């Protein structure tokens, strides 16, 4: 500290004005000033706006990156770095968009955690709000060695691994589930992730996966069309076949088989995507992730002030029970997370609603709004 200023502020208040004043005669500025600034930057990894090499603005993240900033700075072209910076950005922007719709007294709890086996994550959860009963937006950046159950899962999916192989891995992703308080507002889920693996003999593989899907409690056709239209526009920027292919995949993936019904009205879903190139697939998932806010937030604004009945609330709780069934029985991401050494169960199970209900042999009234929704869940429709 120096006269109440820490060293970072001292340099900002002294060196920067000197540089600014002499920008036309920069060659005359003492080399000592530049040396001091450079040494301070290298020692403390400070991201200052006036530093020509600055590329990472940590003020646009919910917390410090999982990976050390110096490592990220040195590897800006590496896909692992690109993916971590993308998910940090998406997490910040979605949390900000959700917070703007919520009561000012309700905030996200930001929990930055580390994993002994390698990496860590940032879990952001907002609970018991006036608009959102539970909203979670998580990122994880983890690495290490896959345990046998996870290797078996990879093998079953056609990956180039064998039982007993020692497989190193890197995984980075953003995942969010929003459970609104009102049954008039649908639940949204999205997840975008990147994987790298390397076997003992040096074989390497990489792929991307993810998707965005909507789970309404009451069917609103305008909402469904808007949601799917925004996702289609994001897909069409890259390949006009993507939306139809990944919409179909989504309907198939989010099927609660033992119930014979889908979890919601779908969206897009894909996995193991590694063509046409790493950069092109990355650009595609970037477009998809950026489409989350315009696909969903307008629906929140539209419905958040609408009234609802106790009967509608009870139906919402029953549908949330279905949500729990899918996530715990079928979801591959949940299973993989729980199989991973050092798994953070609180973050993995963040997707579960705060409240849910299971009623024995529940029956729907004929010609009811609830029955209209079930007709679509049992026979998925095309929305655009």
mmCIF file of C-alpha atoms in Angstrom:
data_model
loop_
_atom_site.group_PDB
_atom_site.id
_atom_site.type_symbol
_atom_site.label_atom_id
_atom_site.label_comp_id
_atom_site.label_asym_id
_atom_site.label_seq_id
_atom_site.Cartn_x
_atom_site.Cartn_y
_atom_site.Cartn_z
ATOM 1 C CA UNK A 1 0.000 0.000 0.000
ATOM 2 C CA UNK A 2 1.165 3.590 -0.708
ATOM 3 C CA UNK A 3 -0.847 6.559 0.602
ATOM 4 C CA UNK A 4 -3.960 4.397 0.749
ATOM 5 C CA UNK A 5 -3.447 3.008 -2.775
ATOM 6 C CA UNK A 6 -2.467 -0.520 -3.613
ATOM 7 C CA UNK A 7 0.311 -1.057 -6.164
ATOM 8 C CA UNK A 8 -2.150 -1.741 -8.996
ATOM 9 C CA UNK A 9 -3.894 1.624 -8.521
ATOM 10 C CA UNK A 10 -0.568 3.420 -8.045
ATOM 11 C CA UNK A 11 0.650 2.340 -11.469
ATOM 12 C CA UNK A 12 -2.713 3.099 -13.042
ATOM 13 C CA UNK A 13 -2.684 6.647 -11.612
ATOM 14 C CA UNK A 14 0.953 7.424 -12.435
ATOM 15 C CA UNK A 15 2.191 5.476 -15.428
ATOM 16 C CA UNK A 16 -0.928 5.742 -17.593
ATOM 17 C CA UNK A 17 -1.176 9.572 -17.578
ATOM 18 C CA UNK A 18 2.502 9.778 -18.500
ATOM 19 C CA UNK A 19 2.017 7.445 -21.443
ATOM 20 C CA UNK A 20 -1.114 9.288 -22.541
ATOM 21 C CA UNK A 21 0.491 12.721 -22.355
ATOM 22 C CA UNK A 22 3.466 11.629 -24.403
ATOM 23 C CA UNK A 23 1.703 9.444 -26.952
ATOM 24 C CA UNK A 24 2.999 11.636 -29.793
ATOM 25 C CA UNK A 25 6.567 11.446 -28.443
ATOM 26 C CA UNK A 26 6.537 7.967 -27.026
ATOM 27 C CA UNK A 27 10.171 7.375 -27.886
ATOM 28 C CA UNK A 28 11.200 9.942 -25.276
ATOM 29 C CA UNK A 29 9.407 8.290 -22.373
ATOM 30 C CA UNK A 30 11.829 6.772 -19.924
ATOM 31 C CA UNK A 31 12.409 3.090 -20.470
ATOM 32 C CA UNK A 32 12.197 2.685 -16.729
ATOM 33 C CA UNK A 33 8.462 3.427 -16.809
ATOM 34 C CA UNK A 34 7.869 0.697 -19.365
ATOM 35 C CA UNK A 35 10.066 -1.735 -17.464
ATOM 36 C CA UNK A 36 8.247 -1.128 -14.198
ATOM 37 C CA UNK A 37 4.864 -1.607 -15.835
ATOM 38 C CA UNK A 38 5.977 -4.768 -17.598
ATOM 39 C CA UNK A 39 7.522 -6.312 -14.482
ATOM 40 C CA UNK A 40 4.402 -5.536 -12.445
ATOM 41 C CA UNK A 41 2.152 -7.032 -15.098
ATOM 42 C CA UNK A 42 4.201 -10.218 -15.410
ATOM 43 C CA UNK A 43 4.393 -10.650 -11.654
ATOM 44 C CA UNK A 44 0.746 -10.043 -10.784
ATOM 45 C CA UNK A 45 -1.057 -11.024 -13.999
ATOM 46 C CA UNK A 46 -3.126 -7.832 -13.923
ATOM 47 C CA UNK A 47 -5.400 -7.207 -16.906
ATOM 48 C CA UNK A 48 -5.145 -3.430 -17.495
ATOM 49 C CA UNK A 49 -6.973 -1.686 -20.293
ATOM 50 C CA UNK A 50 -3.906 0.239 -21.369
ATOM 51 C CA UNK A 51 -1.698 -2.845 -21.727
ATOM 52 C CA UNK A 52 -1.331 -3.611 -25.417
ATOM 53 C CA UNK A 53 -1.193 -7.385 -24.830
ATOM 54 C CA UNK A 54 -4.413 -7.435 -22.745
ATOM 55 C CA UNK A 55 -6.993 -9.853 -24.160
ATOM 56 C CA UNK A 56 -9.030 -11.145 -21.222
ATOM 57 C CA UNK A 57 -11.452 -8.902 -19.341
ATOM 58 C CA UNK A 58 -12.323 -10.751 -16.138
ATOM 59 C CA UNK A 59 -14.956 -8.155 -15.186
ATOM 60 C CA UNK A 60 -17.251 -9.871 -17.709
ATOM 61 C CA UNK A 61 -17.170 -13.167 -15.777
ATOM 62 C CA UNK A 62 -19.065 -14.272 -12.661
ATOM 63 C CA UNK A 63 -15.746 -15.220 -11.037
ATOM 64 C CA UNK A 64 -12.088 -15.695 -11.886
ATOM 65 C CA UNK A 65 -11.507 -18.316 -14.626
ATOM 66 C CA UNK A 66 -10.865 -21.870 -13.527
ATOM 67 C CA UNK A 67 -7.583 -21.976 -15.435
ATOM 68 C CA UNK A 68 -4.847 -19.545 -14.410
ATOM 69 C CA UNK A 69 -5.092 -16.360 -16.475
ATOM 70 C CA UNK A 70 -1.413 -16.515 -17.473
ATOM 71 C CA UNK A 71 -1.959 -19.979 -18.960
ATOM 72 C CA UNK A 72 -5.027 -18.769 -20.851
ATOM 73 C CA UNK A 73 -3.096 -15.744 -22.149
ATOM 74 C CA UNK A 74 -0.322 -17.958 -23.493
ATOM 75 C CA UNK A 75 -2.716 -20.364 -25.223
ATOM 76 C CA UNK A 76 -5.348 -18.137 -26.814
ATOM 77 C CA UNK A 77 -5.469 -20.259 -29.985
ATOM 78 C CA UNK A 78 -5.943 -23.549 -28.114
ATOM 79 C CA UNK A 79 -9.512 -24.855 -28.241
ATOM 80 C CA UNK A 80 -9.436 -25.554 -24.502
ATOM 81 C CA UNK A 81 -8.841 -21.846 -23.884
ATOM 82 C CA UNK A 82 -11.430 -20.746 -26.437
ATOM 83 C CA UNK A 83 -14.046 -22.981 -24.866
ATOM 84 C CA UNK A 84 -13.347 -21.823 -21.316
ATOM 85 C CA UNK A 85 -13.598 -18.166 -22.314
ATOM 86 C CA UNK A 86 -16.831 -18.836 -24.215
ATOM 87 C CA UNK A 87 -18.574 -20.572 -21.327
ATOM 88 C CA UNK A 88 -17.452 -17.874 -18.883
ATOM 89 C CA UNK A 89 -19.017 -15.288 -21.188
ATOM 90 C CA UNK A 90 -22.255 -17.238 -21.677
ATOM 91 C CA UNK A 91 -22.601 -17.803 -17.930
ATOM 92 C CA UNK A 92 -22.161 -14.099 -17.153
ATOM 93 C CA UNK A 93 -24.575 -12.909 -19.835
ATOM 94 C CA UNK A 94 -27.334 -15.385 -18.950
ATOM 95 C CA UNK A 95 -27.048 -14.703 -15.214
ATOM 96 C CA UNK A 96 -27.277 -10.991 -15.960
ATOM 97 C CA UNK A 97 -30.356 -11.487 -18.166
ATOM 98 C CA UNK A 98 -32.104 -13.593 -15.512
ATOM 99 C CA UNK A 99 -31.232 -11.164 -12.730
ATOM 100 C CA UNK A 100 -32.809 -8.304 -14.686
ATOM 101 C CA UNK A 101 -36.157 -10.152 -14.596
ATOM 102 C CA UNK A 102 -35.973 -10.950 -10.889
ATOM 103 C CA UNK A 103 -36.643 -8.933 -7.749
ATOM 104 C CA UNK A 104 -33.711 -6.677 -6.852
ATOM 105 C CA UNK A 105 -33.325 -8.334 -3.440
ATOM 106 C CA UNK A 106 -32.775 -11.806 -4.916
ATOM 107 C CA UNK A 107 -29.257 -12.544 -6.142
ATOM 108 C CA UNK A 108 -27.131 -15.365 -7.466
ATOM 109 C CA UNK A 109 -24.917 -17.235 -5.046
ATOM 110 C CA UNK A 110 -21.570 -17.569 -6.840
ATOM 111 C CA UNK A 111 -19.599 -20.634 -5.774
ATOM 112 C CA UNK A 112 -16.167 -21.083 -7.353
ATOM 113 C CA UNK A 113 -14.812 -24.541 -6.603
ATOM 114 C CA UNK A 114 -11.741 -26.612 -7.385
ATOM 115 C CA UNK A 115 -11.299 -30.318 -7.956
ATOM 116 C CA UNK A 116 -8.362 -32.218 -6.463
ATOM 117 C CA UNK A 117 -8.061 -34.384 -9.575
ATOM 118 C CA UNK A 118 -7.756 -31.324 -11.807
ATOM 119 C CA UNK A 119 -9.756 -28.250 -12.741
ATOM 120 C CA UNK A 120 -12.920 -26.956 -11.154
ATOM 121 C CA UNK A 121 -15.911 -24.818 -11.919
ATOM 122 C CA UNK A 122 -18.213 -21.930 -11.061
ATOM 123 C CA UNK A 123 -21.731 -22.672 -9.841
ATOM 124 C CA UNK A 124 -24.236 -19.803 -9.840
ATOM 125 C CA UNK A 125 -27.623 -20.461 -8.242
ATOM 126 C CA UNK A 126 -30.562 -18.170 -7.477
ATOM 127 C CA UNK A 127 -33.372 -19.599 -5.340
ATOM 128 C CA UNK A 128 -36.788 -18.641 -3.985
ATOM 129 C CA UNK A 129 -37.205 -15.543 -6.090
ATOM 130 C CA UNK A 130 -40.451 -13.916 -7.101
ATOM 131 C CA UNK A 131 -39.943 -14.980 -10.727
ATOM 132 C CA UNK A 132 -37.468 -17.870 -10.520
ATOM 133 C CA UNK A 133 -37.906 -20.584 -7.926
ATOM 134 C CA UNK A 134 -34.531 -22.023 -8.834
ATOM 135 C CA UNK A 135 -32.161 -20.890 -11.564
ATOM 136 C CA UNK A 136 -28.730 -22.435 -11.953
ATOM 137 C CA UNK A 137 -26.018 -21.535 -14.450
ATOM 138 C CA UNK A 138 -22.896 -23.651 -14.063
ATOM 139 C CA UNK A 139 -19.590 -23.981 -15.817
ATOM 140 C CA UNK A 140 -16.971 -26.669 -15.310
ATOM 141 C CA UNK A 141 -13.448 -27.064 -16.648
ATOM 142 C CA UNK A 142 -12.100 -30.428 -15.535
ATOM 143 C CA UNK A 143 -9.312 -32.797 -16.489
ATOM 144 C CA UNK A 144 -7.755 -36.007 -15.298
ATOM 145 C CA UNK A 145 -8.108 -39.735 -15.983
ATOM 146 C CA UNK A 146 -11.444 -41.335 -16.809
ATOM 147 C CA UNK A 147 -12.612 -44.038 -14.366
ATOM 148 C CA UNK A 148 -13.635 -47.467 -15.770
ATOM 149 C CA UNK A 149 -17.429 -46.718 -15.814
ATOM 150 C CA UNK A 150 -16.815 -43.545 -17.843
ATOM 151 C CA UNK A 151 -14.483 -45.419 -20.210
ATOM 152 C CA UNK A 152 -17.234 -47.998 -20.718
ATOM 153 C CA UNK A 153 -19.664 -45.218 -21.597
ATOM 154 C CA UNK A 154 -17.204 -43.789 -24.120
ATOM 155 C CA UNK A 155 -16.653 -47.214 -25.659
ATOM 156 C CA UNK A 156 -20.413 -47.750 -25.961
ATOM 157 C CA UNK A 157 -20.632 -44.469 -27.878
ATOM 158 C CA UNK A 158 -18.057 -45.628 -30.432
ATOM 159 C CA UNK A 159 -15.013 -43.833 -29.075
ATOM 160 C CA UNK A 160 -11.559 -45.247 -29.767
ATOM 161 C CA UNK A 161 -11.000 -46.717 -26.307
ATOM 162 C CA UNK A 162 -10.768 -50.209 -24.864
ATOM 163 C CA UNK A 163 -11.776 -51.623 -21.503
ATOM 164 C CA UNK A 164 -8.815 -51.160 -19.185
ATOM 165 C CA UNK A 165 -7.334 -48.240 -21.138
ATOM 166 C CA UNK A 166 -5.926 -45.318 -19.196
ATOM 167 C CA UNK A 167 -7.677 -42.365 -20.829
ATOM 168 C CA UNK A 168 -6.732 -38.781 -20.049
ATOM 169 C CA UNK A 169 -9.489 -36.264 -20.616
ATOM 170 C CA UNK A 170 -10.332 -32.582 -20.676
ATOM 171 C CA UNK A 171 -13.922 -31.377 -20.511
ATOM 172 C CA UNK A 172 -15.349 -27.872 -20.453
ATOM 173 C CA UNK A 173 -18.995 -26.907 -20.570
ATOM 174 C CA UNK A 174 -21.767 -24.588 -19.501
ATOM 175 C CA UNK A 175 -25.058 -25.988 -18.236
ATOM 176 C CA UNK A 176 -28.189 -24.232 -17.058
ATOM 177 C CA UNK A 177 -31.674 -25.110 -15.872
ATOM 178 C CA UNK A 178 -34.241 -22.484 -14.939
ATOM 179 C CA UNK A 179 -37.346 -23.475 -12.961
ATOM 180 C CA UNK A 180 -39.695 -20.460 -12.802
ATOM 181 C CA UNK A 181 -42.170 -19.981 -9.994
ATOM 182 C CA UNK A 182 -45.134 -19.415 -12.303
ATOM 183 C CA UNK A 183 -46.526 -22.366 -14.279
ATOM 184 C CA UNK A 184 -47.152 -19.910 -17.115
ATOM 185 C CA UNK A 185 -43.389 -19.560 -17.694
ATOM 186 C CA UNK A 186 -41.669 -22.621 -19.179
ATOM 187 C CA UNK A 187 -38.526 -24.223 -17.824
ATOM 188 C CA UNK A 188 -35.448 -23.984 -20.033
ATOM 189 C CA UNK A 189 -32.365 -26.164 -20.135
ATOM 190 C CA UNK A 190 -29.222 -25.672 -22.182
ATOM 191 C CA UNK A 191 -25.800 -27.243 -22.203
ATOM 192 C CA UNK A 192 -22.803 -26.756 -24.493
ATOM 193 C CA UNK A 193 -19.619 -28.729 -23.951
ATOM 194 C CA UNK A 194 -16.232 -29.698 -25.405
ATOM 195 C CA UNK A 195 -14.310 -32.929 -24.827
ATOM 196 C CA UNK A 196 -10.758 -34.074 -25.519
ATOM 197 C CA UNK A 197 -9.380 -37.524 -24.758
ATOM 198 C CA UNK A 198 -5.953 -39.130 -25.126
ATOM 199 C CA UNK A 199 -5.125 -42.804 -24.669
ATOM 200 C CA UNK A 200 -1.823 -44.301 -23.508
ATOM 201 C CA UNK A 201 -0.681 -44.895 -27.084
ATOM 202 C CA UNK A 202 -1.218 -41.236 -27.966
ATOM 203 C CA UNK A 203 -4.540 -41.525 -29.803
ATOM 204 C CA UNK A 204 -6.463 -38.281 -29.431
ATOM 205 C CA UNK A 205 -10.097 -37.454 -30.036
ATOM 206 C CA UNK A 206 -12.188 -34.301 -29.637
ATOM 207 C CA UNK A 207 -15.860 -33.521 -30.012
ATOM 208 C CA UNK A 208 -18.578 -31.041 -29.074
ATOM 209 C CA UNK A 209 -22.082 -31.610 -27.794
ATOM 210 C CA UNK A 210 -25.019 -29.712 -26.458
ATOM 211 C CA UNK A 211 -28.409 -28.251 -27.103
ATOM 212 C CA UNK A 212 -31.244 -26.091 -25.808
ATOM 213 C CA UNK A 213 -34.749 -27.325 -24.989
ATOM 214 C CA UNK A 214 -37.977 -25.974 -23.528
ATOM 215 C CA UNK A 215 -40.295 -27.580 -20.983
ATOM 216 C CA UNK A 216 -43.615 -25.727 -20.682
ATOM 217 C CA UNK A 217 -46.310 -26.603 -18.184
ATOM 218 C CA UNK A 218 -49.039 -25.247 -20.442
ATOM 219 C CA UNK A 219 -48.883 -25.231 -24.208
ATOM 220 C CA UNK A 220 -48.572 -21.802 -25.803
ATOM 221 C CA UNK A 221 -48.104 -22.216 -29.539
ATOM 222 C CA UNK A 222 -46.728 -18.700 -30.040
ATOM 223 C CA UNK A 223 -44.052 -19.390 -27.426
ATOM 224 C CA UNK A 224 -43.147 -22.717 -29.045
ATOM 225 C CA UNK A 225 -42.862 -21.147 -32.489
ATOM 226 C CA UNK A 226 -40.740 -18.272 -31.217
ATOM 227 C CA UNK A 227 -38.389 -20.586 -29.321
ATOM 228 C CA UNK A 228 -37.853 -22.937 -32.240
ATOM 229 C CA UNK A 229 -37.570 -20.111 -34.775
ATOM 230 C CA UNK A 230 -34.677 -18.494 -32.872
ATOM 231 C CA UNK A 231 -32.859 -21.836 -32.634
ATOM 232 C CA UNK A 232 -33.422 -22.519 -36.333
ATOM 233 C CA UNK A 233 -31.966 -19.135 -37.258
ATOM 234 C CA UNK A 234 -28.854 -19.900 -35.214
ATOM 235 C CA UNK A 235 -28.470 -23.291 -36.916
ATOM 236 C CA UNK A 236 -29.143 -21.995 -40.429
ATOM 237 C CA UNK A 237 -26.141 -19.656 -40.233
ATOM 238 C CA UNK A 238 -23.949 -22.737 -40.413
ATOM 239 C CA UNK A 239 -25.895 -25.479 -42.184
ATOM 240 C CA UNK A 240 -29.545 -25.504 -43.224
ATOM 241 C CA UNK A 241 -29.816 -29.207 -42.341
ATOM 242 C CA UNK A 242 -28.731 -28.734 -38.725
ATOM 243 C CA UNK A 243 -32.037 -27.582 -37.270
ATOM 244 C CA UNK A 244 -34.134 -30.442 -38.651
ATOM 245 C CA UNK A 245 -31.518 -33.042 -37.753
ATOM 246 C CA UNK A 246 -30.929 -31.759 -34.230
ATOM 247 C CA UNK A 247 -34.601 -31.035 -33.555
ATOM 248 C CA UNK A 248 -35.381 -34.677 -34.320
ATOM 249 C CA UNK A 249 -32.450 -35.796 -32.167
ATOM 250 C CA UNK A 250 -33.756 -33.637 -29.320
ATOM 251 C CA UNK A 251 -37.233 -35.161 -29.477
ATOM 252 C CA UNK A 252 -35.699 -38.627 -29.359
ATOM 253 C CA UNK A 253 -33.188 -37.877 -26.599
ATOM 254 C CA UNK A 254 -35.558 -36.230 -24.126
ATOM 255 C CA UNK A 255 -38.005 -39.100 -24.232
ATOM 256 C CA UNK A 256 -39.106 -40.515 -20.878
ATOM 257 C CA UNK A 257 -39.376 -44.048 -22.217
ATOM 258 C CA UNK A 258 -41.220 -45.607 -19.289
ATOM 259 C CA UNK A 259 -43.895 -42.902 -19.599
ATOM 260 C CA UNK A 260 -44.041 -42.803 -23.395
ATOM 261 C CA UNK A 261 -43.771 -39.005 -23.354
ATOM 262 C CA UNK A 262 -41.176 -36.316 -24.019
ATOM 263 C CA UNK A 263 -39.896 -34.129 -21.217
ATOM 264 C CA UNK A 264 -40.929 -30.988 -23.092
ATOM 265 C CA UNK A 265 -41.479 -29.546 -26.566
ATOM 266 C CA UNK A 266 -37.855 -30.023 -27.569
ATOM 267 C CA UNK A 267 -35.429 -27.695 -29.258
ATOM 268 C CA UNK A 268 -32.070 -28.903 -30.555
ATOM 269 C CA UNK A 269 -29.665 -31.551 -29.295
ATOM 270 C CA UNK A 270 -26.458 -33.048 -30.690
ATOM 271 C CA UNK A 271 -23.426 -34.949 -29.432
ATOM 272 C CA UNK A 272 -20.073 -36.287 -30.652
ATOM 273 C CA UNK A 273 -19.886 -33.516 -33.266
ATOM 274 C CA UNK A 274 -16.386 -33.352 -34.794
ATOM 275 C CA UNK A 275 -16.961 -32.311 -38.410
ATOM 276 C CA UNK A 276 -16.410 -30.404 -40.643
ATOM 277 C CA UNK A 277 -13.592 -28.863 -38.554
ATOM 278 C CA UNK A 278 -12.860 -27.893 -34.987
ATOM 279 C CA UNK A 279 -13.158 -24.157 -35.636
ATOM 280 C CA UNK A 280 -16.405 -24.488 -37.592
ATOM 281 C CA UNK A 281 -18.065 -26.615 -34.929
ATOM 282 C CA UNK A 282 -16.920 -24.147 -32.275
ATOM 283 C CA UNK A 283 -18.466 -21.283 -34.257
ATOM 284 C CA UNK A 284 -21.692 -23.289 -34.516
ATOM 285 C CA UNK A 285 -22.043 -23.917 -30.801
ATOM 286 C CA UNK A 286 -21.165 -20.265 -30.161
ATOM 287 C CA UNK A 287 -24.167 -19.254 -32.273
ATOM 288 C CA UNK A 288 -26.380 -21.748 -30.441
ATOM 289 C CA UNK A 289 -25.262 -20.553 -27.014
ATOM 290 C CA UNK A 290 -25.793 -16.921 -27.999
ATOM 291 C CA UNK A 291 -29.345 -17.799 -29.070
ATOM 292 C CA UNK A 292 -30.419 -18.816 -25.550
ATOM 293 C CA UNK A 293 -31.260 -15.332 -24.289
ATOM 294 C CA UNK A 294 -33.342 -14.210 -27.309
ATOM 295 C CA UNK A 295 -35.140 -17.578 -27.393
ATOM 296 C CA UNK A 296 -36.151 -17.542 -23.711
ATOM 297 C CA UNK A 297 -36.100 -14.147 -22.014
ATOM 298 C CA UNK A 298 -38.981 -12.767 -24.161
ATOM 299 C CA UNK A 299 -41.143 -15.625 -22.821
ATOM 300 C CA UNK A 300 -40.263 -14.683 -19.234
ATOM 301 C CA UNK A 301 -41.159 -11.041 -19.861
ATOM 302 C CA UNK A 302 -44.423 -12.073 -21.524
ATOM 303 C CA UNK A 303 -45.710 -14.285 -18.698
ATOM 304 C CA UNK A 304 -44.056 -13.271 -15.431
ATOM 305 C CA UNK A 305 -46.870 -10.977 -14.291
ATOM 306 C CA UNK A 306 -49.727 -13.319 -15.202
ATOM 307 C CA UNK A 307 -51.817 -14.825 -12.424
ATOM 308 C CA UNK A 308 -52.270 -18.579 -11.971
ATOM 309 C CA UNK A 309 -54.436 -20.908 -9.927
ATOM 310 C CA UNK A 310 -53.585 -23.495 -7.276
ATOM 311 C CA UNK A 311 -54.661 -26.172 -9.741
ATOM 312 C CA UNK A 312 -52.154 -24.885 -12.301
ATOM 313 C CA UNK A 313 -49.442 -24.855 -9.663
ATOM 314 C CA UNK A 314 -50.210 -28.474 -8.721
ATOM 315 C CA UNK A 315 -49.892 -29.486 -12.375
ATOM 316 C CA UNK A 316 -46.538 -27.712 -12.582
ATOM 317 C CA UNK A 317 -45.261 -29.730 -9.630
ATOM 318 C CA UNK A 318 -46.382 -32.989 -11.256
ATOM 319 C CA UNK A 319 -44.567 -32.111 -14.473
ATOM 320 C CA UNK A 320 -41.453 -31.306 -12.488
ATOM 321 C CA UNK A 321 -41.615 -34.833 -11.141
ATOM 322 C CA UNK A 322 -41.272 -36.014 -14.728
ATOM 323 C CA UNK A 323 -38.282 -33.700 -15.118
ATOM 324 C CA UNK A 324 -36.589 -35.386 -12.162
ATOM 325 C CA UNK A 325 -37.323 -38.846 -13.573
ATOM 326 C CA UNK A 326 -35.625 -38.054 -16.855
ATOM 327 C CA UNK A 327 -32.555 -36.415 -15.332
ATOM 328 C CA UNK A 328 -31.874 -39.193 -12.842
ATOM 329 C CA UNK A 329 -32.732 -42.186 -15.038
ATOM 330 C CA UNK A 330 -31.769 -41.252 -18.588
ATOM 331 C CA UNK A 331 -29.596 -38.145 -18.833
ATOM 332 C CA UNK A 332 -26.099 -39.046 -20.041
ATOM 333 C CA UNK A 333 -24.500 -35.886 -18.662
ATOM 334 C CA UNK A 334 -25.783 -36.574 -15.161
ATOM 335 C CA UNK A 335 -24.527 -40.154 -15.283
ATOM 336 C CA UNK A 336 -21.104 -39.154 -16.614
ATOM 337 C CA UNK A 337 -20.738 -36.470 -13.955
ATOM 338 C CA UNK A 338 -21.602 -38.847 -11.132
ATOM 339 C CA UNK A 339 -19.122 -41.416 -12.471
ATOM 340 C CA UNK A 340 -16.253 -38.904 -12.595
ATOM 341 C CA UNK A 341 -13.782 -38.948 -9.670
ATOM 342 C CA UNK A 342 -14.087 -35.843 -7.533
ATOM 343 C CA UNK A 343 -17.573 -35.203 -8.881
ATOM 344 C CA UNK A 344 -19.311 -32.239 -7.272
ATOM 345 C CA UNK A 345 -22.747 -33.651 -6.635
ATOM 346 C CA UNK A 346 -24.314 -30.343 -5.601
ATOM 347 C CA UNK A 347 -23.452 -28.842 -8.998
ATOM 348 C CA UNK A 348 -24.436 -31.941 -10.983
ATOM 349 C CA UNK A 349 -27.838 -32.124 -9.279
ATOM 350 C CA UNK A 350 -28.409 -28.375 -9.628
ATOM 351 C CA UNK A 351 -30.789 -29.219 -12.498
ATOM 352 C CA UNK A 352 -33.370 -30.688 -10.121
ATOM 353 C CA UNK A 353 -36.268 -28.406 -9.138
ATOM 354 C CA UNK A 354 -36.653 -26.991 -5.663
ATOM 355 C CA UNK A 355 -40.157 -28.495 -5.435
ATOM 356 C CA UNK A 356 -41.752 -31.443 -7.263
ATOM 357 C CA UNK A 357 -44.615 -33.864 -6.778
ATOM 358 C CA UNK A 358 -45.597 -37.443 -7.575
ATOM 359 C CA UNK A 359 -49.274 -38.265 -7.331
ATOM 360 C CA UNK A 360 -50.443 -41.850 -7.591
ATOM 361 C CA UNK A 361 -52.444 -42.568 -10.786
ATOM 362 C CA UNK A 362 -53.096 -38.933 -11.646
ATOM 363 C CA UNK A 363 -55.857 -38.538 -14.247
ATOM 364 C CA UNK A 364 -56.386 -35.658 -16.649
ATOM 365 C CA UNK A 365 -59.740 -34.041 -17.307
ATOM 366 C CA UNK A 366 -61.077 -34.369 -20.840
ATOM 367 C CA UNK A 367 -60.564 -31.306 -23.073
ATOM 368 C CA UNK A 368 -58.350 -29.690 -20.435
ATOM 369 C CA UNK A 369 -55.298 -27.481 -21.098
ATOM 370 C CA UNK A 370 -53.186 -30.111 -19.394
ATOM 371 C CA UNK A 371 -54.397 -32.730 -21.852
ATOM 372 C CA UNK A 372 -53.515 -30.457 -24.782
ATOM 373 C CA UNK A 373 -49.942 -30.335 -23.551
ATOM 374 C CA UNK A 374 -49.768 -34.099 -23.115
ATOM 375 C CA UNK A 375 -50.927 -34.645 -26.697
ATOM 376 C CA UNK A 376 -47.845 -32.766 -27.922
ATOM 377 C CA UNK A 377 -45.505 -34.474 -25.462
ATOM 378 C CA UNK A 378 -46.638 -37.865 -26.759
ATOM 379 C CA UNK A 379 -46.529 -36.826 -30.416
ATOM 380 C CA UNK A 380 -43.854 -34.169 -31.036
ATOM 381 C CA UNK A 381 -44.769 -31.470 -33.531
ATOM 382 C CA UNK A 382 -42.892 -29.327 -36.026
ATOM 383 C CA UNK A 383 -42.991 -25.675 -34.964
ATOM 384 C CA UNK A 384 -41.284 -23.838 -37.804
#
